[in-house]
Amino acid sequence: MKRLLLGAIALISVILGIGSYVFSKKAPTPEAVISFIKENPERASFHYIRNGKVEAASHSEQMMPLASAVKTILAIEYAKQSAEGKINPKESIPLKELEKYYLPDLDGGAHPAWRKAIEQSGAAKNDAVPLEEVAKGMIQYSSNANTEYLIEKLGRDRLKQVLGELGLRHHEPIYPFVSSLLLPYEIMSSDYRGVSDKEALPKVKEKMRSMSAEEWRGYAWRIHEKLSKDASGSYKKQAQIEKWYDGELDKMNSDRFPAATAKEYAELMQKINSRSYFSKEVQQYLHPVMEGIMQNPANQQWLVHAGKKGGSTAYILTDAMYATDKQGAKTELAVFFNDLQSKESDELTAVLNEFELLLLRDEKFRQKVIEELKQK
């Protein structure tokens, strides 16, 4: 399957070191990000803060689907509950508990990559890992299975409350968006028993299109509950998602992601980067999860701390990051793209890291961004 829903944006090793826009036939450059943002206001949103001042913003208050960038909220709630003693970061979590939520070939290889990494590092012992490693895998590898497990662990009510506590007034509710991939199966098994998938699927898609956001999320929560109790994996086997999941369903799920604004996510990065918004106890658990990029010695040479979380689907590309360099300069930004064509997605992904790196380190490029993407 071609990079279906919820593909991850991998860790940056050197950070951090249908539309109107047509890319050049030449290899894309970081300037392509600027051009795309300018020429596609309905499909791009950008908010850039440096040393406490909003230096550039383009349509940064429009709602945009977040993809895996939303996992930042779960990381914060994990840290808050750890600091409060509600959960234990050292608790041993059986890997089989995480596998309940794993849907093969629908996460860009993120979960298998995390599994391989923890096995090589020795973090996995007796087929279990510390809860802290589950949270790191969610952010640093973008494991969707880990995300669904943490949704269950942290609690539905807390995921509602934390949005308000963080001042995210425009953020849509968080729900088990991986579970929602099985929504067509739920409809087929309840409304179209005995009908072939080929015959039922068009009707299922019609019903899904007409669903309200509340109905969609309700289905996702019910499926999530079934997965949480499915120790044998029989529910996923019966669903046989590989037989009927297609690009049209992928686009539907992509469009239904929790949405928020680039402005609020840049401000959220600013809260983390400040080292004063959260208590020291919360920071103790948050920073190891969010700042995997600081493990790279090249980043340690010029950064005091930095973290980021992005995400992608075949149609969405998002990234939110923060950094404080050794000269004391603080940077926070969020850049969200939606309704991308395949080539647009590939080329923006190819240059987004360099775009961010130049914003952090190149004064001439920084001024170009500020001039061309003045706050709107």
Coordinates of N, CA and C in Angstrom, one line a residue, residues 55-271:
E55 N 7.4 36.6 14.2 CA 8.1 37.2 13.1 C 7.4 37.1 11.7
A56 N 6.7 36.0 11.6 CA 6.0 35.7 10.3 C 4.8 34.8 10.6
A57 N 3.7 35.0 9.9 CA 2.6 34.1 10.0 C 1.7 34.2 8.7
S58 N 1.3 33.1 8.3 CA 0.4 33.1 7.1 C -0.8 32.2 7.3
H59 N -1.9 32.8 7.4 CA -3.2 32.0 7.6 C -3.0 31.1 8.8
S60 N -2.4 31.5 9.8 CA -2.1 30.6 11.0 C -3.2 30.4 11.9
E61 N -4.3 31.0 11.7 CA -5.5 30.8 12.6 C -6.6 30.0 11.9
Q62 N -6.3 29.4 10.7 CA -7.3 28.6 10.1 C -7.1 27.1 10.6
M63 N -8.2 26.4 10.7 CA -8.1 25.1 11.2 C -7.5 24.1 10.2
M64 N -6.6 23.3 10.6 CA -5.9 22.4 9.7 C -5.8 21.0 10.4
P65 N -6.0 19.9 9.6 CA -5.8 18.6 10.2 C -4.3 18.4 10.7
L66 N -4.2 17.7 11.8 CA -2.8 17.7 12.5 C -2.0 16.5 12.1
A67 N -2.6 15.4 11.6 CA -1.9 14.1 11.5 C -1.2 13.8 12.8
S68 N 0.0 13.3 12.8 CA 0.6 12.8 14.0 C 1.2 14.0 14.9
A69 N 1.1 15.2 14.5 CA 1.5 16.3 15.3 C 0.7 16.4 16.6
V70 N -0.6 15.8 16.5 CA -1.4 15.8 17.7 C -0.9 15.0 18.8
K71 N 0.1 14.1 18.6 CA 0.7 13.3 19.6 C 1.4 14.1 20.7
T72 N 1.8 15.3 20.3 CA 2.4 16.2 21.3 C 1.5 16.3 22.5
I73 N 0.2 16.4 22.3 CA -0.7 16.6 23.5 C -0.7 15.4 24.4
L74 N -0.6 14.2 23.8 CA -0.5 13.0 24.6 C 0.8 12.9 25.4
A75 N 1.9 13.4 24.8 CA 3.2 13.5 25.5 C 3.1 14.4 26.7
I76 N 2.5 15.5 26.5 CA 2.3 16.5 27.6 C 1.5 15.8 28.7
E77 N 0.4 15.2 28.4 CA -0.5 14.6 29.4 C 0.3 13.4 30.1
Y78 N 1.0 12.7 29.3 CA 1.9 11.6 29.9 C 2.8 12.2 31.0
A79 N 3.4 13.3 30.7 CA 4.4 14.0 31.6 C 3.6 14.5 32.8
K80 N 2.5 15.1 32.6 CA 1.7 15.6 33.7 C 1.3 14.5 34.7
Q81 N 0.8 13.4 34.1 CA 0.3 12.3 35.0 C 1.5 11.7 35.7
S82 N 2.7 11.6 35.0 CA 3.9 11.1 35.6 C 4.3 11.9 36.8
A83 N 4.3 13.2 36.6 CA 4.7 14.2 37.7 C 3.7 14.1 38.9
E84 N 2.4 13.8 38.6 CA 1.4 13.7 39.7 C 1.4 12.4 40.3
G85 N 2.2 11.4 39.8 CA 2.2 10.1 40.4 C 1.0 9.2 40.0
K86 N 0.2 9.7 39.0 CA -0.9 8.9 38.5 C -0.5 7.7 37.7
I87 N 0.6 7.8 37.0 CA 1.2 6.7 36.2 C 2.7 6.6 36.6
N88 N 3.2 5.5 36.3 CA 4.7 5.3 36.6 C 5.4 5.1 35.3
P89 N 6.3 6.0 35.0 CA 7.1 5.9 33.7 C 7.9 4.6 33.6
K90 N 8.2 4.0 34.8 CA 9.1 2.8 34.8 C 8.2 1.5 34.8
E91 N 6.9 1.7 34.8 CA 6.0 0.5 34.7 C 6.3 -0.3 33.5
S92 N 6.4 -1.6 33.7 CA 6.7 -2.5 32.6 C 5.5 -2.8 31.8
I93 N 5.5 -2.5 30.5 CA 4.3 -2.7 29.6 C 4.6 -3.8 28.7
P94 N 3.8 -4.9 28.7 CA 4.0 -6.0 27.8 C 3.9 -5.6 26.4
L95 N 4.8 -6.0 25.5 CA 4.7 -5.6 24.1 C 3.4 -6.1 23.5
K96 N 2.8 -7.2 24.0 CA 1.6 -7.7 23.4 C 0.4 -6.7 23.6
E97 N 0.5 -5.9 24.7 CA -0.5 -4.9 24.9 C -0.5 -3.8 23.8
L98 N 0.7 -3.5 23.3 CA 0.8 -2.5 22.3 C 0.3 -3.1 20.9
E99 N 0.6 -4.4 20.7 CA 0.3 -5.0 19.5 C -1.2 -5.1 19.2
K100 N -2.0 -5.0 20.2 CA -3.5 -5.0 20.1 C -3.9 -3.9 19.1
Y101 N -3.1 -2.8 19.1 CA -3.5 -1.6 18.4 C -2.8 -1.5 17.0
Y102 N -1.9 -2.4 16.7 CA -1.1 -2.3 15.5 C -1.8 -2.8 14.3
L103 N -1.9 -1.9 13.3 CA -2.5 -2.3 12.0 C -1.4 -2.3 11.0
P104 N -1.0 -3.5 10.5 CA 0.2 -3.6 9.6 C 0.0 -2.8 8.3
D105 N 1.1 -2.2 7.9 CA 1.2 -1.5 6.6 C 0.4 -0.2 6.6
L106 N 0.0 0.3 7.7 CA -0.8 1.6 7.7 C -0.2 2.6 8.6
D107 N 1.1 2.5 8.9 CA 1.8 3.5 9.7 C 3.1 3.9 9.1
G108 N 3.4 3.6 7.9 CA 4.6 4.0 7.3 C 5.8 3.3 7.8
G109 N 5.6 2.1 8.5 CA 6.7 1.3 9.0 C 7.2 1.8 10.4
A110 N 6.4 2.8 11.0 CA 6.9 3.4 12.2 C 7.0 2.4 13.4
H111 N 5.9 1.6 13.6 CA 5.9 0.7 14.8 C 7.0 -0.4 14.6
P112 N 7.1 -1.0 13.5 CA 8.2 -2.0 13.3 C 9.6 -1.4 13.5
A113 N 9.8 -0.1 13.1 CA 11.1 0.5 13.3 C 11.4 0.8 14.7
W114 N 10.3 1.1 15.5 CA 10.5 1.3 16.9 C 10.8 0.0 17.6
R115 N 10.1 -1.1 17.2 CA 10.3 -2.4 17.8 C 11.8 -2.8 17.6
K116 N 12.2 -2.6 16.4 CA 13.6 -3.0 16.1 C 14.6 -2.2 16.9
A117 N 14.3 -0.9 17.1 CA 15.2 0.0 17.8 C 15.3 -0.4 19.3
I118 N 14.2 -0.7 19.9 CA 14.2 -1.0 21.4 C 14.8 -2.4 21.6
E119 N 14.7 -3.3 20.6 CA 15.3 -4.6 20.8 C 16.8 -4.5 20.6
Q120 N 17.3 -3.6 19.7 CA 18.7 -3.4 19.5 C 19.4 -2.7 20.7
S121 N 18.6 -1.8 21.3 CA 19.1 -1.0 22.4 C 19.1 -1.7 23.8
G122 N 18.3 -2.8 23.8 CA 18.2 -3.5 25.1 C 17.1 -3.0 26.0
A123 N 16.3 -2.0 25.5 CA 15.2 -1.4 26.3 C 14.1 -2.4 26.5
A124 N 13.9 -3.4 25.6 CA 12.9 -4.4 25.7 C 13.5 -5.6 26.5
K125 N 12.9 -5.9 27.6 CA 13.3 -7.1 28.4 C 12.1 -7.9 28.7
N126 N 12.2 -9.2 28.5 CA 11.1 -10.2 28.8 C 9.9 -9.8 28.1
D127 N 10.0 -9.3 26.8 CA 8.9 -9.0 26.0 C 8.1 -7.8 26.6
A128 N 8.8 -6.9 27.2 CA 8.1 -5.7 27.8 C 9.1 -4.5 27.8
V129 N 8.5 -3.3 27.9 CA 9.3 -2.1 27.9 C 8.7 -1.2 28.9
P130 N 9.6 -0.3 29.5 CA 9.0 0.8 30.4 C 8.1 1.7 29.7
L131 N 7.1 2.2 30.4 CA 6.1 3.1 29.9 C 6.7 4.3 29.2
E132 N 7.8 4.8 29.8 CA 8.6 5.9 29.2 C 9.0 5.6 27.8
E133 N 9.4 4.4 27.5 CA 9.8 4.0 26.1 C 8.6 3.9 25.2
V134 N 7.5 3.6 25.7 CA 6.2 3.7 24.9 C 6.0 5.1 24.4
A135 N 6.1 6.0 25.4 CA 5.9 7.4 25.0 C 6.9 8.0 24.1
K136 N 8.2 7.6 24.3 CA 9.2 8.0 23.3 C 9.0 7.4 21.9
G137 N 8.5 6.2 21.9 CA 8.2 5.6 20.6 C 7.1 6.3 19.9
M138 N 6.1 6.8 20.6 CA 5.0 7.6 20.0 C 5.5 8.8 19.4
I139 N 6.4 9.6 20.0 CA 6.9 10.8 19.5 C 8.1 10.6 18.6
Q140 N 9.1 9.9 19.0 CA 10.3 9.8 18.2 C 10.3 8.9 17.0
Y141 N 9.4 7.9 17.0 CA 9.1 7.0 15.9 C 7.7 7.2 15.3
S142 N 6.9 7.9 16.0 CA 5.5 8.1 15.6 C 4.7 6.8 15.5
S143 N 5.0 5.9 16.5 CA 4.2 4.6 16.5 C 2.8 4.9 16.8
N144 N 1.9 4.4 15.9 CA 0.4 4.6 16.1 C -0.1 3.6 17.2
A145 N 0.5 2.4 17.2 CA 0.1 1.5 18.2 C 0.4 2.0 19.6
N146 N 1.5 2.6 19.8 CA 1.9 3.2 21.1 C 0.9 4.3 21.4
T147 N 0.5 5.1 20.4 CA -0.4 6.2 20.6 C -1.7 5.7 21.1
E148 N -2.3 4.7 20.5 CA -3.6 4.2 20.9 C -3.5 3.6 22.3
Y149 N -2.4 2.9 22.6 CA -2.2 2.4 24.0 C -2.2 3.5 25.0
L150 N -1.5 4.6 24.7 CA -1.4 5.8 25.6 C -2.8 6.5 25.7
I151 N -3.6 6.5 24.7 CA -4.9 7.0 24.8 C -5.7 6.3 25.8
E152 N -5.6 5.0 25.8 CA -6.2 4.1 26.8 C -5.7 4.4 28.2
K153 N -4.4 4.4 28.3 CA -3.7 4.5 29.6 C -4.0 5.9 30.2
L154 N -3.9 6.9 29.5 CA -4.1 8.3 30.0 C -5.6 8.6 30.3
G155 N -6.5 8.1 29.6 CA -7.9 8.2 29.9 C -8.6 9.3 29.0
R156 N -9.8 8.9 28.6 CA -10.5 9.8 27.7 C -10.8 11.2 28.3
D157 N -11.2 11.2 29.6 CA -11.6 12.4 30.2 C -10.4 13.4 30.3
R158 N -9.2 12.8 30.6 CA -8.1 13.7 30.7 C -7.7 14.3 29.4
L159 N -7.9 13.6 28.3 CA -7.6 14.1 27.0 C -8.5 15.3 26.6
K160 N -9.7 15.3 27.2 CA -10.6 16.4 27.0 C -10.1 17.6 27.8
Q161 N -9.7 17.3 29.1 CA -9.4 18.4 30.0 C -8.1 19.1 29.7
V162 N -7.1 18.3 29.2 CA -5.8 18.9 29.0 C -5.8 20.0 27.9
L163 N -6.7 19.9 26.9 CA -6.7 20.9 25.9 C -7.1 22.2 26.4
G164 N -8.1 22.2 27.4 CA -8.4 23.5 28.0 C -7.3 24.0 28.9
E165 N -6.7 23.1 29.6 CA -5.6 23.5 30.5 C -4.4 24.1 29.8
L166 N -4.2 23.7 28.5 CA -3.2 24.2 27.7 C -3.6 25.5 26.9
G167 N -4.8 25.9 27.1 CA -5.3 27.1 26.4 C -5.6 26.9 24.9
L168 N -5.8 25.7 24.5 CA -6.0 25.4 23.1 C -7.5 25.5 22.8
R169 N -8.0 26.7 22.6 CA -9.4 27.0 22.5 C -10.0 26.4 21.2
H170 N -9.2 26.3 20.1 CA -9.7 25.9 18.8 C -9.4 24.4 18.5
H171 N -8.8 23.7 19.4 CA -8.4 22.3 19.1 C -9.6 21.4 19.1
E172 N -9.7 20.6 18.1 CA -10.8 19.6 18.1 C -10.5 18.5 19.0
P173 N -11.5 17.7 19.5 CA -11.3 16.6 20.4 C -10.4 15.6 19.9
I174 N -9.6 15.0 20.8 CA -8.7 13.9 20.4 C -9.5 12.6 20.5
Y175 N -9.3 11.8 19.5 CA -10.0 10.5 19.6 C -9.1 9.4 19.0
P176 N -9.4 8.1 19.1 CA -8.5 7.1 18.6 C -8.6 7.0 17.1
F177 N -7.8 7.8 16.5 CA -7.9 7.9 15.0 C -7.4 6.7 14.3
V178 N -6.6 5.9 14.9 CA -6.1 4.7 14.3 C -7.3 3.7 14.3
S179 N -8.0 3.6 15.4 CA -9.2 2.7 15.5 C -10.2 3.1 14.4
S180 N -10.3 4.3 14.0 CA -11.3 4.7 13.1 C -11.1 4.1 11.7
L181 N -9.8 3.6 11.4 CA -9.6 3.0 10.2 C -10.4 1.8 10.0
L182 N -10.9 1.2 11.1 CA -11.8 0.0 11.0 C -13.2 0.3 11.0
L183 N -13.6 1.6 10.9 CA -15.0 2.0 10.8 C -15.7 1.4 9.7
P184 N -15.2 1.3 8.5 CA -16.0 0.6 7.4 C -16.4 -0.8 7.8
Y185 N -15.4 -1.6 8.4 CA -15.7 -2.9 8.8 C -16.9 -3.0 9.8
E186 N -16.9 -2.0 10.8 CA -18.0 -2.0 11.8 C -19.3 -1.8 11.1
I187 N -19.4 -0.9 10.1 CA -20.6 -0.7 9.3 C -21.0 -1.9 8.5
M188 N -20.0 -2.5 7.8 CA -20.3 -3.7 7.0 C -20.8 -4.8 7.8
S189 N -20.2 -5.1 9.0 CA -20.6 -6.2 9.8 C -21.9 -6.0 10.5
S190 N -22.3 -4.8 10.7 CA -23.6 -4.6 11.3 C -24.8 -4.3 10.4
D191 N -24.5 -3.6 9.3 CA -25.5 -3.2 8.3 C -25.6 -4.1 7.0
Y192 N -24.5 -4.8 6.7 CA -24.4 -5.5 5.4 C -23.9 -6.9 5.6
R193 N -24.4 -7.6 6.6 CA -24.0 -9.0 6.8 C -24.4 -9.8 5.6
G194 N -23.5 -10.7 5.1 CA -23.9 -11.5 4.0 C -23.7 -10.9 2.6
V195 N -23.4 -9.6 2.6 CA -23.2 -8.8 1.4 C -21.7 -8.7 1.1
S196 N -21.3 -8.9 -0.1 CA -19.9 -8.9 -0.4 C -19.3 -7.5 -0.2
D197 N -18.0 -7.4 0.1 CA -17.4 -6.1 0.3 C -17.5 -5.2 -0.9
K198 N -17.4 -5.8 -2.1 CA -17.5 -5.0 -3.3 C -18.8 -4.3 -3.4
E199 N -19.9 -5.0 -3.0 CA -21.2 -4.5 -3.1 C -21.5 -3.5 -2.0
A200 N -21.0 -3.8 -0.8 CA -21.3 -3.0 0.4 C -20.5 -1.7 0.5
L201 N -19.3 -1.8 0.0 CA -18.4 -0.7 0.3 C -18.9 0.7 -0.2
P202 N -19.4 0.8 -1.4 CA -19.9 2.1 -1.9 C -21.0 2.7 -0.9
K203 N -21.8 1.8 -0.4 CA -22.9 2.3 0.5 C -22.3 2.7 1.9
V204 N -21.3 1.9 2.3 CA -20.6 2.3 3.5 C -19.9 3.6 3.4
K205 N -19.2 3.9 2.3 CA -18.6 5.2 2.1 C -19.6 6.3 2.1
E206 N -20.8 6.1 1.5 CA -21.8 7.1 1.5 C -22.2 7.4 2.9
K207 N -22.4 6.4 3.7 CA -22.8 6.6 5.1 C -21.7 7.4 5.9
M208 N -20.5 7.0 5.6 CA -19.3 7.7 6.3 C -19.3 9.1 6.0
R209 N -19.5 9.5 4.7 CA -19.5 10.9 4.3 C -20.5 11.7 5.0
S210 N -21.6 11.1 5.3 CA -22.7 11.8 5.9 C -22.6 11.9 7.4
M211 N -21.7 11.2 8.0 CA -21.5 11.2 9.5 C -21.1 12.6 10.0
S212 N -21.6 12.9 11.1 CA -21.1 14.1 11.9 C -19.8 13.8 12.5
A213 N -19.1 14.8 12.9 CA -17.8 14.5 13.6 C -18.0 13.7 14.9
E214 N -19.1 14.0 15.6 CA -19.4 13.3 16.8 C -19.7 11.9 16.6
E215 N -20.5 11.6 15.5 CA -20.7 10.2 15.2 C -19.5 9.4 14.8
W216 N -18.6 10.1 14.0 CA -17.4 9.4 13.6 C -16.5 9.1 14.8
R217 N -16.4 10.1 15.8 CA -15.6 9.8 16.9 C -16.2 8.7 17.8
G218 N -17.5 8.7 17.9 CA -18.2 7.7 18.7 C -17.9 6.3 18.2
Y219 N -17.9 6.1 16.8 CA -17.5 4.8 16.3 C -16.0 4.5 16.6
A220 N -15.2 5.5 16.5 CA -13.7 5.2 16.8 C -13.5 4.8 18.3
W221 N -14.2 5.4 19.2 CA -14.1 5.0 20.6 C -14.6 3.6 20.8
R222 N -15.7 3.2 20.2 CA -16.2 1.9 20.3 C -15.2 0.8 19.8
I223 N -14.6 1.1 18.6 CA -13.7 0.2 18.0 C -12.4 0.1 18.9
H224 N -12.0 1.3 19.4 CA -10.9 1.3 20.3 C -11.1 0.4 21.5
E225 N -12.3 0.4 22.1 CA -12.6 -0.5 23.2 C -12.5 -1.9 22.8
K226 N -13.0 -2.2 21.6 CA -12.9 -3.6 21.1 C -11.4 -4.1 21.0
L227 N -10.6 -3.2 20.4 CA -9.2 -3.5 20.2 C -8.5 -3.7 21.6
S228 N -8.9 -2.9 22.6 CA -8.3 -3.0 23.9 C -8.6 -4.3 24.6
K229 N -9.7 -5.0 24.2 CA -10.1 -6.2 24.8 C -9.7 -7.4 23.9
D230 N -9.1 -7.2 22.8 CA -8.9 -8.2 21.8 C -7.5 -8.8 21.9
A231 N -7.3 -9.6 23.0 CA -6.0 -10.1 23.3 C -5.5 -11.1 22.2
S232 N -6.4 -11.8 21.6 CA -6.0 -12.8 20.6 C -5.8 -12.2 19.2
G233 N -6.3 -10.9 19.0 CA -6.2 -10.3 17.7 C -7.2 -10.8 16.7
S234 N -8.2 -11.5 17.2 CA -9.3 -12.0 16.3 C -10.1 -10.9 15.6
Y235 N -10.3 -9.9 16.3 CA -11.2 -8.8 15.8 C -10.5 -8.2 14.5
K236 N -9.2 -7.9 14.6 CA -8.4 -7.4 13.5 C -8.4 -8.4 12.3
K237 N -8.2 -9.7 12.7 CA -8.2 -10.7 11.6 C -9.5 -10.8 10.9
Q238 N -10.6 -10.7 11.6 CA -11.9 -10.8 11.0 C -12.2 -9.6 10.1
A239 N -11.6 -8.4 10.5 CA -11.9 -7.2 9.8 C -11.2 -7.3 8.4
Q240 N -10.1 -7.9 8.3 CA -9.4 -8.1 7.0 C -9.2 -6.8 6.3
I241 N -8.7 -5.8 6.9 CA -8.6 -4.4 6.4 C -7.8 -4.4 5.1
E242 N -6.9 -5.3 4.9 CA -6.1 -5.2 3.7 C -6.9 -5.5 2.4
K243 N -8.0 -6.1 2.6 CA -8.9 -6.5 1.4 C -9.7 -5.3 0.9
W244 N -10.0 -4.4 1.8 CA -11.0 -3.3 1.3 C -10.5 -1.9 1.5
Y245 N -9.4 -1.7 2.3 CA -9.0 -0.3 2.6 C -8.4 0.2 1.3
D246 N -8.8 1.4 0.9 CA -8.3 2.0 -0.4 C -8.1 3.5 -0.2
G247 N -7.6 4.1 -1.3 CA -7.3 5.5 -1.3 C -8.4 6.4 -0.9
E248 N -9.6 6.1 -1.3 CA -10.8 6.9 -1.0 C -11.1 6.9 0.5
L249 N -11.0 5.7 1.1 CA -11.1 5.7 2.6 C -10.0 6.4 3.3
D250 N -8.8 6.3 2.7 CA -7.6 6.9 3.3 C -7.9 8.4 3.3
K251 N -8.4 9.0 2.2 CA -8.7 10.4 2.2 C -9.7 10.8 3.2
M252 N -10.8 10.0 3.3 CA -11.8 10.3 4.3 C -11.2 10.4 5.7
N253 N -10.4 9.4 6.1 CA -9.8 9.4 7.4 C -8.8 10.5 7.6
S254 N -8.1 10.9 6.5 CA -7.2 12.0 6.6 C -8.0 13.3 6.9
D255 N -9.1 13.5 6.2 CA -9.9 14.7 6.4 C -10.5 14.7 7.8
R256 N -10.7 13.6 8.5 CA -11.3 13.6 9.8 C -10.4 13.7 10.9
F257 N -9.1 13.9 10.7 CA -8.1 14.0 11.7 C -8.5 15.2 12.7
P258 N -8.2 15.1 14.0 CA -8.3 16.3 14.8 C -7.6 17.4 14.2
A259 N -8.3 18.6 14.2 CA -7.7 19.8 13.6 C -7.4 20.8 14.7
A260 N -6.5 21.7 14.4 CA -6.1 22.9 15.2 C -5.5 23.9 14.4
T261 N -4.9 24.9 15.0 CA -4.3 26.0 14.2 C -2.8 26.0 14.4
A262 N -2.1 26.4 13.4 CA -0.6 26.6 13.5 C -0.2 27.6 14.5
K263 N -1.0 28.6 14.7 CA -0.7 29.6 15.7 C -0.7 28.9 17.1
E264 N -1.7 28.1 17.4 CA -1.8 27.5 18.8 C -0.7 26.5 18.9
Y265 N -0.3 25.8 17.9 CA 0.7 24.8 18.0 C 2.1 25.5 18.2
A266 N 2.3 26.6 17.5 CA 3.6 27.3 17.7 C 3.6 27.8 19.1
E267 N 2.5 28.3 19.6 CA 2.5 28.8 21.0 C 2.7 27.7 22.0
L268 N 2.2 26.5 21.6 CA 2.4 25.3 22.5 C 3.9 25.0 22.5
M269 N 4.6 25.0 21.4 CA 6.0 24.8 21.3 C 6.7 25.9 22.2
Q270 N 6.2 27.1 22.2 CA 6.8 28.1 23.0 C 6.7 27.8 24.5
K271 N 5.6 27.3 24.9 CA 5.4 26.9 26.3 C 6.4 25.8 26.7

